[in-house]
Amino acid sequence: MEIIVNGDPLEVSEGITNIEELIQELRLEKKSLIVEHNQTILKKEKHKETAISEGDRLEIVHFVGGG
Amino acid sequence: MLVNNRYHRQMLFDPIGETGQKRLQESHVVIVGVGALGSSSAEMLARAGVGTLTLIDRDYVEETNLQRQQLFSEEDVRMQTPKVIAAKKRLQEINHLTNIHAEVIDAGVDELEVIVPQANLVIDATDNFDTRLIINDICQKHHKPWIYGACVASYGVTFTVLPEETPCLQCLMDHIPSDGATCDTVGIISPAVQMVVSHQVTEVLKILTENLDALSGKLIAFDLWKNQQMELKVASLKDETCPSCSKKQYPHLAYQAQLKTAVLCGRNTVQIRTSAEKIIHFDEMKKHLERNQHIKLFSNPYLLSFEIDKYRVVVFRDGRTLIHGTKNVQEAKKVYYQYVG
């Protein structure tokens, strides 16, 4: 399945069905982050229940501390 | 002549004009942290004609700063000049009309409680979340806008927090990450710094010249190396139960929430304890530290220990950290934020 993450196409395996699994796959689960799924901002508690399907557009922004 | 003409091109820019320029001259901006982000912000604002700048930083100039911290010179490295002192000297060469307060202090609750109420707004140019969350609470308490900005590697992120209007940093962050990904472990390229500052300073100019409709209202992030640019409308994340901006309890101003340090007698060691809220990601921290070849690393299931320069740092799983090789609390905090995050 192909989705768009931060503007770039990303091929994800069929085993990835929701946002929480995608975040783990991208190894971002330890980050404090905000996800927008098809132009809707998701609260963290919605990550698990939000299914991903072909062609979905995601924006993922994580917080960093450097400066 | 020089004085009359120096802001001409900026005044030609219609949203600023003569009125906006006058407002800038009457403004006071606090910049917390004068490393890469702070140097760049300070230079842009001094050139733009902001009347008063307060610069806060506890550190002195080192050789590894020169790659990106634009106000500093090799002479500052040789003299180990405090960053705000070196910055003030350079800024006064650039614009003698700018009134600059240089504060060689650690930006804690007590210090910011005095300084922030005097200013129009605060620019975040710190290197750690502890100080940012203090800024977040102080600015809510005193109704001052502040502009979050941070960068690491080729990635940067920024957001303008307006009290009573936008979500605050506490609303947006579900936890405080501590995974050792800092400029001293995974590095930083200068364009990432400048990109964050471009966003931050533009937002500052909009606020100070009272062009509030032009503010972005978005959480902006980018990765210059990956050619990515992200903009999220996060207004819906304003949390009605947020202890900082909704309940006005300001949790990070409480003594318990602050980073605690203790000098261990006779051991040339400083112990640092963080708030319980901070989650230490041990494995990530190890991975990031391994990238820096100057670091000698050792770990067991209970702790992670590494040597860098004259220090030996021991991080326990609960986040408690020992910095061996100094009795100086400021020096220990600096090492802590450089390598632990």
Short mmCIF file of C-alpha atoms in Angstrom, two decimals, chain A:
data_model
loop_
_atom_site.label_atom_id
_atom_site.label_comp_id
_atom_site.label_asym_id
_atom_site.label_seq_id
_atom_site.Cartn_x
_atom_site.Cartn_y
_atom_site.Cartn_z
CA MET A 1 0.00 0.00 0.00
CA GLU A 2 1.31 3.44 -0.87
CA ILE A 3 0.61 6.46 1.31
CA ILE A 4 2.04 10.00 1.36
CA VAL A 5 4.01 11.00 4.46
CA ASN A 6 5.25 14.59 4.71
CA GLY A 7 4.78 15.02 0.98
CA ASP A 8 6.75 11.93 -0.06
CA PRO A 9 5.33 8.59 -1.21
CA LEU A 10 5.92 5.76 1.25
CA GLU A 11 5.34 2.06 0.61
CA VAL A 12 4.08 0.37 3.77
CA SER A 13 3.50 -3.32 4.30
CA GLU A 14 -0.07 -4.63 4.49
CA GLY A 15 0.53 -5.47 8.16
CA ILE A 16 0.37 -1.77 9.00
CA THR A 17 -3.30 -0.98 9.50
CA ASN A 18 -3.49 2.06 11.77
CA ILE A 19 -1.61 5.24 12.71
CA GLU A 20 -0.12 3.76 15.88
CA GLU A 21 1.44 0.88 13.93
CA LEU A 22 2.76 3.28 11.30
CA ILE A 23 4.43 5.42 13.96
CA GLN A 24 6.11 2.30 15.36
CA GLU A 25 7.18 1.23 11.86
CA LEU A 26 8.76 4.67 11.34
CA ARG A 27 10.43 4.32 14.77
CA LEU A 28 8.88 7.55 15.97
CA GLU A 29 6.99 6.06 18.96
CA LYS A 30 9.41 7.57 21.47
CA LYS A 31 9.00 11.08 20.07
CA SER A 32 6.50 13.64 21.22
CA LEU A 33 4.67 14.21 17.95
CA ILE A 34 1.53 15.47 16.21
CA VAL A 35 -0.11 13.66 13.32
CA GLU A 36 -2.42 15.07 10.66
CA HIS A 37 -4.33 12.39 8.73
CA ASN A 38 -6.05 13.50 5.52
CA GLN A 39 -6.08 17.08 6.84
CA THR A 40 -7.51 16.17 10.25
CA ILE A 41 -5.34 16.66 13.33
CA LEU A 42 -5.48 13.53 15.49
CA LYS A 43 -5.28 13.43 19.26
CA LYS A 44 -2.94 10.73 20.46
CA GLU A 45 -5.76 8.53 21.77
CA LYS A 46 -7.10 8.32 18.18
CA HIS A 47 -3.88 6.88 16.71
CA LYS A 48 -4.84 3.28 17.35
CA GLU A 49 -8.41 3.52 16.07
CA THR A 50 -7.55 5.50 12.93
CA ALA A 51 -7.16 3.11 9.99
CA ILE A 52 -4.75 3.80 7.15
CA SER A 53 -5.65 3.10 3.57
CA GLU A 54 -4.11 3.44 0.12
CA GLY A 55 -3.38 7.03 -0.89
CA ASP A 56 -3.82 8.53 2.60
CA ARG A 57 -1.92 11.75 3.23
CA LEU A 58 -0.14 12.11 6.55
CA GLU A 59 1.86 14.94 8.03
CA ILE A 60 3.96 14.03 11.04
CA VAL A 61 5.72 16.70 13.10
CA HIS A 62 7.84 15.84 16.12
CA PHE A 63 9.21 18.16 18.77
CA VAL A 64 12.94 18.57 19.21
CA GLY A 65 14.91 20.39 21.87
CA GLY A 66 18.10 21.62 20.21
CA GLY A 67 18.97 25.18 19.50
#
